[in-house]
PDB file of C-alpha atoms in Angstrom:
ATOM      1  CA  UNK T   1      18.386   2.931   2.313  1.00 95.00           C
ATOM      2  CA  UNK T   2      16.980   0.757  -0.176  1.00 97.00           C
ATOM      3  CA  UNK T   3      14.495  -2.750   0.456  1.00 98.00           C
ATOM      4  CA  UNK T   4      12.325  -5.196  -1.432  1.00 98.00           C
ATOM      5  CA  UNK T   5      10.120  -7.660  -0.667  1.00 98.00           C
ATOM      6  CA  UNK T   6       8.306 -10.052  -2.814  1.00 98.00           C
ATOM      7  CA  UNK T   7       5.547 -11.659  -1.565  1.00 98.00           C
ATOM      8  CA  UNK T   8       2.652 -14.019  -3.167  1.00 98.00           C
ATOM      9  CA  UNK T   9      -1.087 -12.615  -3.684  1.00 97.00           C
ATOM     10  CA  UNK T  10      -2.090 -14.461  -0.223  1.00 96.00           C
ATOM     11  CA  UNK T  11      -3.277 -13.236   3.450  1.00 96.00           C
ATOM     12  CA  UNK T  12      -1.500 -14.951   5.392  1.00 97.00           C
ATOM     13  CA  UNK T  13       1.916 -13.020   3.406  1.00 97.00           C
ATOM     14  CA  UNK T  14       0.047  -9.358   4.818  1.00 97.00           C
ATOM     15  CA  UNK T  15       2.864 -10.251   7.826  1.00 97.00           C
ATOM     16  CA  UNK T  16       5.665 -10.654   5.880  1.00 98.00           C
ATOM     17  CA  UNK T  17       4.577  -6.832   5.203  1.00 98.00           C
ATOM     18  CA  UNK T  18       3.943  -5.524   8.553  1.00 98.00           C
ATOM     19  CA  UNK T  19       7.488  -6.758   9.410  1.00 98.00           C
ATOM     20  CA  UNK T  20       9.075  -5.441   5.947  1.00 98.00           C
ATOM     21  CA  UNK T  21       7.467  -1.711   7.345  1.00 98.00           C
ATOM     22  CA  UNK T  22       8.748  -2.399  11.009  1.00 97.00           C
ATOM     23  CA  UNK T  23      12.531  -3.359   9.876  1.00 97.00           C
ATOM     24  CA  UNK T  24      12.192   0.323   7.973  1.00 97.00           C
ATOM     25  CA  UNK T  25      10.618   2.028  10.552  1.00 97.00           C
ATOM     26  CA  UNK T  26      13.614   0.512  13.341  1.00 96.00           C
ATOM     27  CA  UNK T  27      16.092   1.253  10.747  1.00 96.00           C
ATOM     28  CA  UNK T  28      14.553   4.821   9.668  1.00 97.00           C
ATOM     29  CA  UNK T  29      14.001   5.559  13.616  1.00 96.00           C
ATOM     30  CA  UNK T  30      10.609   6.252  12.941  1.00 97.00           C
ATOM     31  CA  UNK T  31       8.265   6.801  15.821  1.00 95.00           C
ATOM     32  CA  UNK T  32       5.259   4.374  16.285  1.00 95.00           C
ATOM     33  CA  UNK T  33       2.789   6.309  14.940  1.00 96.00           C
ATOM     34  CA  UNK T  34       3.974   6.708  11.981  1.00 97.00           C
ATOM     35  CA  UNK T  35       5.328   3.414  11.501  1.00 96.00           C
ATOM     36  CA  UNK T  36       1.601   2.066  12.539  1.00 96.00           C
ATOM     37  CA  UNK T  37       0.536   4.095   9.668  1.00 97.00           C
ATOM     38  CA  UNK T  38       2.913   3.191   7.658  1.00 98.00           C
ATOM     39  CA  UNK T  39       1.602  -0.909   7.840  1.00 97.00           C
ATOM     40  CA  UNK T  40      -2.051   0.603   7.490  1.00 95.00           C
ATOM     41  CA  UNK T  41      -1.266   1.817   4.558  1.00 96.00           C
ATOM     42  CA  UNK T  42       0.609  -1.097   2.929  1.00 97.00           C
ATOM     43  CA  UNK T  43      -1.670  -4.140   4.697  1.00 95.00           C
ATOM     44  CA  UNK T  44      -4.859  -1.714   2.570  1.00 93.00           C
ATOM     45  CA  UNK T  45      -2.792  -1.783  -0.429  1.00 95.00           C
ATOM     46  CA  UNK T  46      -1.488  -5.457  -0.908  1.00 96.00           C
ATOM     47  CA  UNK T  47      -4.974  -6.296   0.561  1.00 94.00           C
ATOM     48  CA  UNK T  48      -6.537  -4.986  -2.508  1.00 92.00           C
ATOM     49  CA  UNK T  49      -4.086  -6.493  -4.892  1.00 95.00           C
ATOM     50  CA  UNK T  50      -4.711  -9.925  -3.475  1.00 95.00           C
ATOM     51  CA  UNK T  51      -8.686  -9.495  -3.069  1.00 93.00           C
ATOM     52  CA  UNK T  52      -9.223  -7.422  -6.320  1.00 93.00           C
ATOM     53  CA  UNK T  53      -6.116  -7.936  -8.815  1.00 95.00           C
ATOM     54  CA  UNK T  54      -6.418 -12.056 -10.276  1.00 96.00           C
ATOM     55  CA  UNK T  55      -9.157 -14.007 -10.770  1.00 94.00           C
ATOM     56  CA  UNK T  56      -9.564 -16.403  -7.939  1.00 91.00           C
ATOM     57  CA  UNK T  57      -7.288 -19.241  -7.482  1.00 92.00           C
ATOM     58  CA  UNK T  58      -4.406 -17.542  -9.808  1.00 95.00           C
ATOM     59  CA  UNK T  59      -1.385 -17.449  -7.955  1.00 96.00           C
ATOM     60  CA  UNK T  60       0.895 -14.505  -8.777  1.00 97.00           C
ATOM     61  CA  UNK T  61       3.991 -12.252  -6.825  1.00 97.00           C
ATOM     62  CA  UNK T  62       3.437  -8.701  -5.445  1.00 98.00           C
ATOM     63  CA  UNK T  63       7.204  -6.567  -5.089  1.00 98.00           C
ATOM     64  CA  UNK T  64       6.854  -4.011  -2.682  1.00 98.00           C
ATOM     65  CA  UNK T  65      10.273  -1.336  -2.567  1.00 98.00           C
ATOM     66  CA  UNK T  66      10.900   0.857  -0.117  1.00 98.00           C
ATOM     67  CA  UNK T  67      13.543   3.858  -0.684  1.00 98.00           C
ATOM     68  CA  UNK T  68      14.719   6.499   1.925  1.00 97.00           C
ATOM     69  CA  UNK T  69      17.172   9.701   1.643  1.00 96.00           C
ATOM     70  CA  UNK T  70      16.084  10.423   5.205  1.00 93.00           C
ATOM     71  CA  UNK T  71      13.894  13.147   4.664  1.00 96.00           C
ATOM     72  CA  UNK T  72      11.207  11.414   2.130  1.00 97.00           C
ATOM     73  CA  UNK T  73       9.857   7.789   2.023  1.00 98.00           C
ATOM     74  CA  UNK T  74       8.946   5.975  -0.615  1.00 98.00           C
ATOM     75  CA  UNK T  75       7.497   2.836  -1.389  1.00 98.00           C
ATOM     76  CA  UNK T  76       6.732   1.660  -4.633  1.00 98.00           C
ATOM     77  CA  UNK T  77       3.598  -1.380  -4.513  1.00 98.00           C
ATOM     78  CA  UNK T  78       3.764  -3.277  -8.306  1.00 98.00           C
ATOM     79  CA  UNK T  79       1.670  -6.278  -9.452  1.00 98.00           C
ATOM     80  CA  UNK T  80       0.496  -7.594 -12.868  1.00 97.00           C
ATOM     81  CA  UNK T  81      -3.002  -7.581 -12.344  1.00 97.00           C
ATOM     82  CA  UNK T  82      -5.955  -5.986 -13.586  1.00 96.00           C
ATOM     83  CA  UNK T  83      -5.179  -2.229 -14.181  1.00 95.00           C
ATOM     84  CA  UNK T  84      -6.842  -0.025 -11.465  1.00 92.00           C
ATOM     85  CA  UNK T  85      -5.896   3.125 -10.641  1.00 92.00           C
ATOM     86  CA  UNK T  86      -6.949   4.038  -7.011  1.00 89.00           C
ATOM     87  CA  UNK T  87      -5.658   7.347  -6.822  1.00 88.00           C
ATOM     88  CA  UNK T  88      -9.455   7.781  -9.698  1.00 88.00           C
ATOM     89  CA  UNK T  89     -10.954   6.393  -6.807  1.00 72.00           C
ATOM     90  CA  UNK T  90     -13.594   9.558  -5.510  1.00 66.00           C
ATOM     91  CA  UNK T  91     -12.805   9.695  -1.779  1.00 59.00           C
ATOM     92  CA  UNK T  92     -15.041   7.402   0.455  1.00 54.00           C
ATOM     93  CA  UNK T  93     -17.879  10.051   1.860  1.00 53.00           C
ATOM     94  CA  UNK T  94     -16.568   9.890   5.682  1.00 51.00           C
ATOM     95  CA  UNK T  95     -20.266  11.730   7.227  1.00 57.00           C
ATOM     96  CA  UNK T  96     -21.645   7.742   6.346  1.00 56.00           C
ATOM     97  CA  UNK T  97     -22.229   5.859   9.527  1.00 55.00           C
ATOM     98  CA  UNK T  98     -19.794   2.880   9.217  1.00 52.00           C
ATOM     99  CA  UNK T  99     -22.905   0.048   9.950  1.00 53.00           C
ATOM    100  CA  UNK T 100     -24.093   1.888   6.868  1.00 53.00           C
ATOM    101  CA  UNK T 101     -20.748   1.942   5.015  1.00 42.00           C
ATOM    102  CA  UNK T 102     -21.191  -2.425   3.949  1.00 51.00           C
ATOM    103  CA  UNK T 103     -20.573  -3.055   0.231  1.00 48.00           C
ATOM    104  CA  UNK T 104     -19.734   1.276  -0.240  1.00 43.00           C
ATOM    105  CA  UNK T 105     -15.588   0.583   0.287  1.00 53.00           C
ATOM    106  CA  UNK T 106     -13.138   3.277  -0.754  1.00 61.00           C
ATOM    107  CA  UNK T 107     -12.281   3.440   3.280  1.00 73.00           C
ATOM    108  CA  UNK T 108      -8.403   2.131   2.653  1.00 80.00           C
ATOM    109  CA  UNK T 109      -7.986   4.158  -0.156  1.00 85.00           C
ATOM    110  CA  UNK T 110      -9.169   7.664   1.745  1.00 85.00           C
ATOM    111  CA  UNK T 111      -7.187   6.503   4.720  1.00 88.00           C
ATOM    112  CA  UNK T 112      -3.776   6.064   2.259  1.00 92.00           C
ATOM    113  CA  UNK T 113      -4.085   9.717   1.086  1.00 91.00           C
ATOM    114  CA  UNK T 114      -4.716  10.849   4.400  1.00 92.00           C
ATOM    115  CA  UNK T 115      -1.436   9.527   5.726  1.00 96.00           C
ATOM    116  CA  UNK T 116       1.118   9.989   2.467  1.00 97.00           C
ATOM    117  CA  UNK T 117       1.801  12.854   1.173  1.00 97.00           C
ATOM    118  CA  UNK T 118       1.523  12.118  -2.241  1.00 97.00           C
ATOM    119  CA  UNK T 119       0.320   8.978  -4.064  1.00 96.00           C
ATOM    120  CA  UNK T 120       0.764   8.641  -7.571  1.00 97.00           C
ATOM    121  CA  UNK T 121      -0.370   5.516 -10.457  1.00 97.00           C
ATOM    122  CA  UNK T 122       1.061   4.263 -13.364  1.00 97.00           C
ATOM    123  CA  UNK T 123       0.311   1.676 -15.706  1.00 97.00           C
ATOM    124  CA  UNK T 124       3.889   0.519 -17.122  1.00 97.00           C
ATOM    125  CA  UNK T 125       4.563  -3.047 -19.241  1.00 96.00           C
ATOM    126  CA  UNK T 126       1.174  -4.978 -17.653  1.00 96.00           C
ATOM    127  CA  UNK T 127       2.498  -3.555 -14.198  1.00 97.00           C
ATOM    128  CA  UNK T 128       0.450  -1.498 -11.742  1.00 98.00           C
ATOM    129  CA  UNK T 129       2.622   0.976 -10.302  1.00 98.00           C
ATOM    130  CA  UNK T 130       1.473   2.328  -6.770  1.00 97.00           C
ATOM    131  CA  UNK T 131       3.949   5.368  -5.676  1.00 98.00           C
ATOM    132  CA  UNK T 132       3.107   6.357  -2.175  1.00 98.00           C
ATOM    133  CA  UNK T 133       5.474   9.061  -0.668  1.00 98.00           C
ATOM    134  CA  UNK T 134       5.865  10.145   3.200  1.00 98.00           C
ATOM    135  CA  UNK T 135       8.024  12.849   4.548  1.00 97.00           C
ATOM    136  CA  UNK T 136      10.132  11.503   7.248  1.00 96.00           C
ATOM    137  CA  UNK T 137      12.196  14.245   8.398  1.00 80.00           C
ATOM    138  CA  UNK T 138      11.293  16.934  10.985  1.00 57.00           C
TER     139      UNK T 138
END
């Protein structure tokens, strides 16, 4: 199984993700957890692309693949926006109450680790490349 979706660097496309992940999790037969998960992860990731990648007002495309062999799933999250490796990002310090956690961040990025099982970064021809793998098979 192998998908793609573009999308633009906009909110209101975050639901053209969510239903990207639920077509793969119906076609994958993924439980709901794990599909829930699964749009966690993706909604944090394009959200940072489209809050943190362009300068404001620049309108630009986000591809987001998604590639099973039934026991591993990966997606693959690419933009051309300002480099930033997240996977550098020190993990979010989770003893912090969250009324004191305002203006700290790093939340999405802990919670993406926590749920793939491997997340990877590369910097390839002005693209960010965002690898994030799951194990799918029991």
């Amino acid at each position: 199984m192998k998908k793609e979706i573009r999308i633009k660097n906009k909110v209101e496309e975050l639901e053209h993700v969510a239903q990207f992940v639920e077509e793969i999790g119906e076609e994958l037969g993924l439980d709901m957890e794990l599909q829930m998960n699964l749009n966690l992860v993706m909604e944090e990731m394009v959200s940072n692309i489209i809050f943190y990648a362009y300068p404001e007002g620049t309108e630009a495309s986000i591809e987001l693949t998604a590639e099973s062999d039934g026991k591993e799933l990966t997606f693959v999250l690419s933009d051309q926006g300002r480099e930033f490796d997240p996977t550098l990002k020190e993990d979010a310090n989770v003893d912090i109450n969250p009324i004191d956690r305002e203006g700290l961040g790093g939340m999405g990025i802990f919670i993406v680790k926590n749920i793939m099982n491997n997340v990877t970064y590369q910097r390839l021809e002005g693209k960010n490349l965002l690898t994030m793998k799951k194990e799918i098979s029991n």
